[in-house]
Amino acid sequence: MFPTTHVTLRSLSVASKCVVLLPRGGRLSHPGVGVYSHRTLATKRIKAVKLNEEERKSKLKPLLQEAKWSMVDGRDAIKKTFTFTDFNQAWGWMNQVALAGEKIDHHPEWFNVYNRVEVTWSTHDCSGLSLKDIKMATFCDKTHKTS
Amino acid sequence: MFPTTHVTLRSLSVASKCVVLLPRGGRLSHPGVGVYSHRTLATKRIKAVKLNEEERKSKLKPLLQEAKWSMVDGRDAIKKTFTFTDFNQAWGWMNQVALAGEKIDHHPEWFNVYNRVEVTWSTHDCSGLSLKDIKMATFCDKTHKTS
Amino acid sequence: MFPTTHVTLRSLSVASKCVVLLPRGGRLSHPGVGVYSHRTLATKRIKAVKLNEEERKSKLKPLLQEAKWSMVDGRDAIKKTFTFTDFNQAWGWMNQVALAGEKIDHHPEWFNVYNRVEVTWSTHDCSGLSLKDIKMATFCDKTHKTS
Amino acid sequence: MFPTTHVTLRSLSVASKCVVLLPRGGRLSHPGVGVYSHRTLATKRIKAVKLNEEERKSKLKPLLQEAKWSMVDGRDAIKKTFTFTDFNQAWGWMNQVALAGEKIDHHPEWFNVYNRVEVTWSTHDCSGLSLKDIKMATFCDKTHKTS
């Protein structure tokens, strides 16, 4: 389902069967409007809306309980500190995160000094945690493990 | 097939004032429908099909004649050598190109030694030059000028 | 002139004509001892000792007054916020700073979010500002101007 | 010419107990002179002279036989192709190699397309393989294994 925050009717007089085909055949639906996008857009369009209760339980909780992310005081945001052998390793990893973030138009708040990187994820567009943050936090863990 | 306008009506019974707002305010228009996307989505949707004659004339020719790109022998591909003061500058620029390419899923063929970078653009998906190559070559020139 | 803090005689019984050639022909002189290094070593050997009064006046003051660096509260450290068009430009620049820092074994404390980079320079080895910080702050300004 | 020991006496009349302390306490010894540098300087001072027979046997041979580097036709240079899961991983790794190379003023000749990086090492200063190439090739293997 496509969130109202991303696809908003400007006029309620719009026909309810408006259908728009987007490139490469993928589809992005919106109840009542029916707007479709292709796979790449789907990737881009990871929901930038706040996680709902079910998502917090199934996706955020594991990051907090198993992957050692923690909530930021006073914000709907998560943070974690990653350490490396030296600056060289930290920087190689930061470049991986930078590329992955740029790909989905989602950038970290991060502080680095030498072999240490403190990363905070939150979504400006929804003033809180979205699936984009879940995706990027997971990417951080996965690439950190193997770097 | 990839629609020229990137947005095609499936049903003509749609209201002519249907307006869909996509994130961050950018817009993608379609005559008669008015579906708007933001700039980034538009970027992703660069066609990965071979340039047609009109595009070769209007977009490729200037790169070859004014921006000093040249055709690669035996391939529908363009290349250019960029030089910098030192490796530091070359590497900063290469990181810009890497990010920009990752963003639209389009990567260079490039050779680097010290302050010199030889870049070749071609699109695997269509075995030749596409609008993605035009875009990336233009990005290379633009960022090289200012770095 | 090469500072005594970097080249110190352990024994005053040393011959005054001791000459040591270092790679690539560059030279690092020390009055009375004559130890020579090449340019790269000289770069590496930027003093990691606290700036003296003269250096604060001639080198730190211009950064604070003209280049808009400011002292960090409660620390002998300087900071400055750099902004760019977007993440792409910020990241290209950060890679230049990363390379330059690695070259002289001196790394920033920096915070980045999207197109903004807050950089702090201070030298761990001397618990305060050293010539390394002056050099890196200057590098930041120079590359920011041209990026 | 680059001295074998990296420190060469210009005058034999020098006192045998000349001791020069370099920053951070590391030391570079020279029999009869006793000039000491710290670890970083030692790193910088990898010999940029052609490998001798003994070095080719003990250091180059293992790279060719076990680590799958191969000699470049018609040049005293070695090459190897590294592959990764995708561009993201390749680029993270290339950034590590870039930093490591910049640190010892030694840069690769490399070609990249997507997840593949062809690396060639050779030393311009001596028109052939030096210990710098051995060091960087080893770094490539070590970081590739763990990335």
XYZ file of C-alpha atoms in Angstrom:
588
model
C 0.000 0.000 0.000
C 1.205 3.407 -0.842
C 0.992 5.934 1.966
C -1.149 9.001 1.666
C 1.798 11.137 2.533
C 3.502 10.148 -0.667
C 0.613 10.313 -3.032
C -1.856 12.940 -2.169
C -4.883 13.987 -4.087
C -4.931 17.664 -4.659
C -8.436 17.603 -5.907
C -11.131 15.307 -4.697
C -12.902 15.651 -7.953
C -10.369 13.350 -9.513
C -11.625 10.168 -11.126
C -11.161 7.186 -8.899
C -9.853 5.025 -11.716
C -6.946 7.162 -12.788
C -4.208 4.712 -13.720
C -0.678 5.697 -14.619
C 1.825 3.191 -15.997
C 5.397 3.836 -15.052
C 8.512 2.522 -16.838
C 9.521 -1.131 -16.832
C 6.189 -2.448 -15.770
C 6.549 -2.344 -11.991
C 3.666 -0.834 -10.119
C 2.977 1.409 -7.229
C -0.596 1.334 -6.173
C -2.649 3.838 -4.323
C -6.141 2.972 -3.196
C -8.591 4.935 -5.208
C -5.979 6.339 -7.509
C -3.891 3.515 -8.794
C -0.474 4.858 -9.553
C 2.056 2.215 -10.559
C 5.839 2.314 -10.587
C 8.574 -0.085 -11.709
C 10.981 -2.034 -9.508
C 13.632 0.641 -9.341
C 11.174 3.202 -8.231
C 9.948 0.713 -5.679
C 13.484 0.547 -4.318
C 13.686 4.296 -4.224
C 10.284 4.486 -2.746
C 10.904 2.663 0.446
C 8.304 4.247 2.606
C 9.387 7.514 4.132
C 6.487 7.402 6.554
C 6.769 6.549 10.208
C 6.926 2.882 11.055
C 3.607 1.503 12.203
C 3.222 -0.691 15.272
C 3.595 -3.923 13.340
C 6.772 -2.684 11.652
C 8.208 -1.523 14.968
C 7.667 -4.989 16.370
C 8.914 -6.998 13.431
C 11.678 -4.749 12.098
C 12.784 -2.200 14.685
C 12.768 -4.437 17.760
C 15.373 -6.880 16.371
C 17.718 -3.977 15.641
C 17.349 -2.720 19.210
C 17.509 -6.075 20.929
C 19.909 -8.089 18.828
C 21.900 -5.666 16.749
C 22.637 -3.189 19.546
C 21.084 -0.150 17.995
C 19.541 2.161 20.566
C 16.932 4.865 20.527
C 18.176 8.462 20.548
C 16.940 10.407 23.579
C 13.993 12.576 22.730
C 13.843 11.610 19.072
C 12.307 8.864 17.013
C 15.747 7.875 15.756
C 18.249 5.055 16.244
C 21.982 5.211 16.723
C 24.922 2.842 16.949
C 28.672 3.173 17.202
C 30.817 1.143 14.840
C 34.501 0.601 15.469
C 37.190 -0.550 13.106
C 40.879 -1.394 13.191
C 41.882 1.994 11.891
C 40.759 4.951 9.803
C 41.406 3.048 6.606
C 38.808 0.395 7.406
C 36.358 2.926 8.807
C 36.589 5.011 5.661
C 36.157 2.089 3.271
C 32.977 1.185 5.159
C 31.711 4.755 5.258
C 32.047 4.882 1.502
C 29.897 1.791 1.209
C 27.233 3.350 3.418
C 27.456 6.618 1.495
C 26.826 4.867 -1.829
C 23.964 2.784 -0.443
C 22.357 5.856 1.081
C 22.711 7.938 -2.056
C 21.066 5.137 -4.001
C 17.835 5.446 -2.037
C 18.173 9.159 -1.330
C 18.657 8.602 2.347
C 21.665 9.925 4.181
C 23.039 9.262 7.630
C 23.772 11.641 10.429
C 27.214 10.436 11.355
C 30.201 11.438 13.417
C 33.620 9.988 12.772
C 36.925 10.215 14.497
C 39.692 7.874 13.420
C 38.406 4.260 13.700
C 35.044 5.098 15.210
C 31.780 6.005 13.474
C 28.634 6.975 15.337
C 25.670 6.596 13.032
C 22.155 7.952 13.550
C 19.260 7.078 11.295
C 16.007 8.980 11.126
C 13.827 10.224 8.306
C 13.452 13.946 7.876
C 10.400 13.620 5.651
C 8.340 11.951 8.368
C 10.167 13.302 11.411
C 10.836 9.814 12.663
C 11.840 6.273 11.817
C 10.781 4.854 8.473
C 11.541 1.701 6.526
C 14.436 3.580 4.938
C 16.125 3.690 8.328
C 15.540 0.003 8.886
C 17.066 -0.727 5.517
C 20.126 1.445 6.072
C 20.727 0.228 9.637
C 20.612 -3.340 8.356
C 23.041 -2.450 5.586
C 25.415 -0.942 8.161
C 25.371 -4.121 10.224
C 25.785 -6.414 7.272
C 28.732 -4.556 5.771
C 30.366 -3.977 9.137
C 30.343 -7.677 9.860
C 32.114 -8.477 6.671
C 34.566 -5.614 6.536
C 8.723 -0.627 -24.049
C 9.611 2.546 -22.350
C 7.106 5.348 -22.879
C 8.507 8.584 -24.156
C 6.665 10.562 -21.606
C 7.321 7.998 -18.866
C 3.681 8.243 -17.894
C 0.971 6.642 -19.915
C -2.738 6.627 -19.367
C -4.305 3.230 -19.156
C -7.773 4.675 -19.079
C -8.933 7.737 -20.875
C -11.859 8.031 -18.576
C -9.554 9.576 -16.044
C -10.355 13.062 -14.854
C -8.176 15.643 -16.501
C -7.306 17.257 -13.221
C -5.959 14.241 -11.427
C -2.902 15.454 -9.560
C -0.611 13.237 -7.561
C 1.965 14.821 -5.350
C 5.164 12.835 -4.899
C 7.742 13.329 -2.144
C 9.696 16.539 -1.796
C 7.569 18.518 -4.127
C 9.142 17.787 -7.508
C 6.737 17.015 -10.296
C 6.440 14.906 -13.421
C 3.787 16.155 -15.729
C 1.686 14.331 -18.217
C -0.603 16.178 -20.540
C -4.165 15.509 -19.674
C -3.345 13.612 -16.528
C -1.005 15.659 -14.561
C 0.937 13.155 -12.553
C 3.930 14.742 -10.999
C 7.045 13.114 -9.588
C 10.037 14.680 -8.000
C 13.356 15.245 -9.671
C 15.051 12.170 -8.295
C 12.520 9.802 -9.748
C 12.933 11.508 -13.046
C 16.659 10.973 -12.757
C 16.276 7.243 -12.204
C 14.070 7.011 -15.216
C 16.654 7.937 -17.768
C 16.137 5.712 -20.736
C 18.512 2.759 -21.073
C 17.727 2.394 -24.754
C 20.039 3.388 -27.595
C 20.018 7.026 -28.515
C 17.882 7.787 -31.540
C 19.019 9.989 -34.370
C 17.534 13.115 -32.885
C 19.208 12.471 -29.527
C 22.539 11.801 -31.183
C 22.296 15.125 -32.920
C 21.081 17.190 -30.013
C 22.871 15.522 -27.110
C 25.781 13.372 -28.284
C 27.181 15.735 -30.898
C 27.871 18.575 -28.446
C 29.805 16.175 -26.209
C 31.941 15.085 -29.154
C 32.417 18.489 -30.674
C 32.591 20.839 -27.728
C 33.356 18.770 -24.675
C 36.108 16.671 -26.256
C 34.591 13.271 -25.718
C 35.418 10.856 -28.524
C 33.902 7.658 -29.846
C 35.594 4.419 -28.841
C 36.857 2.444 -31.830
C 34.503 -0.340 -32.765
C 31.979 0.377 -30.042
C 28.999 2.624 -29.540
C 30.706 4.203 -26.541
C 32.379 7.498 -25.651
C 35.575 8.163 -23.758
C 37.502 11.092 -22.340
C 40.614 11.571 -20.236
C 40.408 13.848 -17.217
C 43.488 15.186 -15.509
C 43.888 16.724 -12.074
C 46.577 18.317 -9.957
C 47.243 15.155 -8.052
C 45.728 11.887 -6.875
C 43.870 13.664 -4.098
C 41.833 15.738 -6.524
C 41.332 12.876 -8.929
C 40.036 10.661 -6.139
C 37.634 13.244 -4.741
C 36.178 13.605 -8.235
C 36.004 9.872 -8.827
C 33.979 9.580 -5.629
C 31.527 12.140 -6.959
C 31.157 10.203 -10.201
C 30.816 6.932 -8.297
C 27.953 8.300 -6.186
C 26.198 9.829 -9.162
C 26.481 6.603 -11.128
C 25.262 4.428 -8.262
C 22.280 6.720 -7.922
C 21.033 5.921 -11.416
C 22.450 2.393 -11.505
C 24.966 3.273 -14.149
C 28.672 2.700 -13.689
C 31.691 3.857 -15.632
C 34.453 1.879 -17.218
C 37.429 3.808 -15.970
C 41.175 3.586 -15.697
C 43.117 5.673 -13.214
C 46.754 6.250 -12.542
C 47.711 9.065 -10.186
C 46.151 12.319 -11.465
C 44.680 10.897 -14.658
C 41.307 9.226 -15.186
C 40.220 7.739 -18.504
C 36.459 7.347 -18.498
C 34.341 5.332 -20.932
C 30.546 5.443 -20.959
C 28.312 2.920 -22.642
C 25.145 1.124 -21.604
C 25.293 -2.620 -21.196
C 21.502 -2.990 -21.277
C 21.226 -1.650 -24.806
C 24.746 -2.459 -26.048
C 25.378 1.151 -26.887
C 24.965 4.747 -25.904
C 21.846 5.764 -24.005
C 20.662 8.886 -22.270
C 22.296 7.543 -19.105
C 25.676 7.943 -20.776
C 24.853 11.462 -21.865
C 23.856 12.303 -18.338
C 26.951 10.820 -16.749
C 29.339 12.338 -19.291
C 27.764 15.715 -18.633
C 28.120 15.167 -14.896
C 31.806 14.341 -15.376
C 32.389 17.562 -17.280
C 30.443 19.686 -14.848
C 32.164 18.397 -11.727
C 35.573 18.385 -13.381
C 35.250 22.046 -14.227
C 34.540 22.998 -10.684
C 36.946 20.679 -8.888
C 64.716 25.733 10.015
C 63.791 22.489 11.567
C 62.420 22.734 15.097
C 64.336 21.339 18.022
C 61.240 19.580 19.200
C 61.402 17.302 16.242
C 65.059 16.585 16.182
C 66.657 16.413 19.536
C 70.138 15.480 20.415
C 70.276 12.776 22.975
C 73.950 13.197 23.452
C 75.845 16.425 23.193
C 78.979 14.512 22.529
C 77.795 13.952 19.000
C 79.961 15.218 16.196
C 78.726 18.453 14.748
C 79.092 17.258 11.184
C 76.900 14.228 11.346
C 74.979 14.164 8.079
C 72.273 11.741 7.246
C 70.851 11.504 3.762
C 67.219 10.520 3.565
C 65.365 9.185 0.485
C 64.751 11.258 -2.620
C 67.295 13.897 -1.824
C 65.156 16.283 0.211
C 66.735 17.547 3.367
C 65.812 18.360 6.909
C 68.394 20.426 8.617
C 69.117 20.812 12.256
C 71.648 23.337 13.460
C 74.637 21.573 14.815
C 73.503 18.173 13.760
C 72.520 18.357 10.160
C 69.899 15.745 9.654
C 68.261 15.982 6.286
C 64.996 14.562 5.055
C 63.099 14.789 1.798
C 59.928 16.767 1.216
C 57.540 13.978 2.054
C 59.128 13.339 5.369
C 58.947 17.002 6.076
C 55.242 16.857 5.397
C 54.831 13.945 7.729
C 56.888 15.708 10.311
C 54.584 18.572 10.884
C 54.885 19.296 14.555
C 52.435 17.442 16.736
C 53.237 19.784 19.610
C 51.062 22.609 20.803
C 51.299 25.825 18.864
C 53.498 28.407 20.523
C 52.517 32.039 20.915
C 54.142 33.114 17.704
C 52.409 30.371 15.736
C 49.057 31.211 17.303
C 49.478 34.755 16.159
C 50.749 34.106 12.673
C 48.874 30.946 11.773
C 45.880 30.377 14.048
C 44.618 33.942 14.192
C 44.039 34.240 10.423
C 41.971 31.047 10.495
C 39.830 32.464 13.298
C 39.518 35.961 11.954
C 39.420 35.528 8.218
C 38.515 31.920 7.500
C 35.704 31.695 10.029
C 37.067 28.859 12.083
C 36.152 29.178 15.757
C 37.531 27.800 18.994
C 35.690 24.863 20.526
C 34.333 25.640 24.007
C 36.579 24.247 26.695
C 39.089 22.712 24.328
C 42.170 23.823 22.468
C 40.516 22.897 19.178
C 38.995 24.649 16.168
C 35.802 23.911 14.296
C 34.011 25.053 11.181
C 30.904 24.046 9.288
C 31.167 23.518 5.551
C 28.115 23.378 3.345
C 27.738 22.059 -0.166
C 25.090 21.813 -2.853
C 24.253 18.258 -1.960
C 25.612 15.063 -0.467
C 27.497 14.262 -3.643
C 29.656 17.369 -3.362
C 30.074 17.008 0.373
C 31.229 13.433 -0.005
C 33.710 14.175 -2.781
C 35.238 16.823 -0.554
C 35.272 14.594 2.509
C 37.220 12.038 0.506
C 39.810 14.669 -0.319
C 40.147 15.578 3.344
C 40.298 11.907 4.319
C 43.181 11.268 1.921
C 45.070 14.376 2.996
C 44.653 13.484 6.655
C 45.715 9.878 6.188
C 48.811 11.149 4.418
C 50.051 12.977 7.488
C 48.467 10.607 10.003
C 46.050 13.221 11.195
C 42.317 12.625 11.177
C 39.375 14.949 11.675
C 36.576 14.783 14.142
C 33.685 15.389 11.828
C 29.933 15.209 11.721
C 28.050 15.017 8.464
C 24.434 15.115 7.512
C 23.534 15.483 3.839
C 25.255 18.610 2.473
C 26.726 19.799 5.761
C 30.036 18.839 7.380
C 31.097 20.091 10.792
C 34.826 19.654 11.131
C 36.882 19.859 14.326
C 40.657 19.806 14.342
C 42.791 19.116 17.382
C 45.835 16.995 18.012
C 45.475 14.066 20.379
C 49.240 13.698 20.843
C 49.606 17.134 22.354
C 46.069 17.572 23.696
C 45.624 20.760 21.726
C 46.238 22.580 18.498
C 49.376 21.810 16.530
C 50.713 22.726 13.117
C 48.975 19.619 11.788
C 45.653 21.231 12.589
C 46.649 24.441 10.871
C 47.667 22.486 7.817
C 44.467 20.455 7.665
C 42.185 23.426 8.334
C 43.915 25.269 5.514
C 43.488 22.267 3.258
C 39.778 22.188 4.088
C 39.368 25.819 3.149
C 41.375 25.527 -0.032
C 39.547 22.493 -1.371
C 36.157 23.796 -0.263
C 36.700 26.967 -2.218
C 37.419 25.120 -5.397
C 34.896 22.317 -5.111
C 69.878 6.942 -5.681
C 67.997 5.440 -2.857
C 70.196 4.087 -0.083
C 69.703 0.490 0.904
C 69.544 1.355 4.525
C 67.577 4.544 3.928
C 70.160 6.399 5.931
C 73.567 6.965 4.481
C 76.562 8.618 6.000
C 77.939 11.459 3.978
C 80.964 11.711 6.148
C 82.645 8.855 7.912
C 84.131 11.214 10.380
C 80.775 11.378 12.089
C 80.584 10.416 15.722
C 79.345 6.900 16.154
C 76.933 7.829 18.873
C 74.950 10.486 17.070
C 71.347 9.981 18.069
C 68.435 11.885 16.675
C 65.005 11.515 18.176
C 62.119 11.831 15.774
C 58.472 12.534 16.656
C 56.408 10.028 18.570
C 59.371 8.058 19.775
C 59.724 5.519 16.949
C 63.209 4.870 15.714
C 65.127 4.120 12.560
C 68.499 2.675 13.224
C 71.626 2.836 11.183
C 74.681 0.871 12.177
C 77.395 3.227 13.243
C 75.168 6.270 13.152
C 72.088 5.511 15.042
C 69.444 7.704 13.555
C 66.008 6.690 14.650
C 62.628 7.453 13.172
C 59.156 6.511 14.205
C 57.006 3.798 12.661
C 55.236 6.063 10.227
C 58.417 7.334 8.731
C 59.552 3.749 8.368
C 56.353 3.042 6.454
C 56.948 5.972 4.149
C 60.457 4.842 3.568
C 59.704 1.618 1.837
C 62.373 1.298 -0.778
C 61.489 2.637 -4.196
C 64.375 0.721 -5.766
C 64.010 -2.391 -7.872
C 63.648 -5.604 -5.955
C 66.910 -7.551 -5.733
C 67.165 -11.261 -6.385
C 66.646 -12.208 -2.781
C 63.546 -10.008 -2.508
C 62.106 -11.426 -5.724
C 62.493 -14.901 -4.308
C 61.182 -14.242 -0.832
C 58.545 -11.601 -1.504
C 57.521 -11.522 -5.177
C 57.404 -15.282 -5.800
C 54.714 -15.950 -3.164
C 52.499 -13.273 -4.730
C 52.892 -14.892 -8.138
C 52.556 -18.480 -7.010
C 50.101 -18.337 -4.156
C 48.231 -15.068 -4.415
C 47.575 -15.261 -8.150
C 49.265 -12.061 -9.163
C 50.892 -12.288 -12.579
C 53.626 -10.419 -14.381
C 52.556 -7.847 -16.942
C 53.845 -8.646 -20.449
C 56.902 -6.624 -21.288
C 57.036 -4.754 -17.996
C 58.478 -5.310 -14.565
C 54.998 -4.994 -13.060
C 52.368 -7.241 -11.510
C 48.617 -7.321 -12.033
C 45.584 -9.051 -10.603
C 41.839 -8.837 -11.085
C 39.655 -8.522 -8.019
C 35.940 -9.189 -8.155
C 33.223 -8.210 -5.706
C 29.505 -8.708 -5.232
C 28.664 -5.349 -6.717
C 29.959 -1.839 -7.294
C 29.291 -0.902 -3.688
C 31.758 -3.450 -2.353
C 34.283 -2.757 -5.077
C 34.199 0.942 -4.341
C 34.554 0.536 -0.582
C 37.641 -1.572 -1.216
C 39.070 0.840 -3.781
C 38.803 3.583 -1.197
C 40.820 1.507 1.236
C 43.516 0.944 -1.391
C 43.455 4.634 -2.326
C 44.067 5.694 1.283
C 46.803 3.126 1.810
C 48.528 4.164 -1.390
C 48.315 7.863 -0.633
C 49.855 7.161 2.762
C 53.067 5.850 1.240
C 52.896 8.011 -1.886
C 52.321 5.051 -4.125
C 49.354 4.808 -6.441
C 47.905 1.983 -8.456
C 47.212 1.726 -12.130
C 43.713 0.353 -12.028
C 40.728 -0.263 -14.235
C 37.245 -0.673 -12.822
C 33.920 -1.590 -14.271
C 31.076 -2.374 -11.894
C 32.214 -5.176 -9.540
C 35.585 -5.802 -11.142
C 38.913 -4.067 -10.479
C 42.078 -4.834 -12.430
C 45.059 -3.604 -10.465
C 48.618 -3.148 -11.705
C 51.509 -2.295 -9.429
C 54.868 -0.962 -10.554
C 57.143 1.803 -9.340
C 57.709 4.756 -11.629
C 60.758 5.952 -9.692
C 62.707 2.784 -10.403
C 60.916 1.683 -13.598
C 60.053 -1.649 -12.078
C 58.896 -3.536 -9.019
C 59.918 -2.259 -5.614
C 59.038 -3.100 -2.045
C 56.244 -0.530 -2.294
C 54.523 -2.744 -4.850
C 54.939 -5.800 -2.645
C 53.414 -3.903 0.233
C 50.449 -2.610 -1.755
C 49.750 -5.934 -3.462
C 49.733 -7.586 -0.053
C 47.391 -4.903 1.247
C 45.052 -5.530 -1.703
C 44.925 -9.244 -0.937
C 44.444 -8.762 2.773
C 41.609 -6.275 2.477
C 39.968 -8.152 -0.377
C 39.825 -11.296 1.725
C 38.022 -9.555 4.509
C 35.735 -7.319 2.492
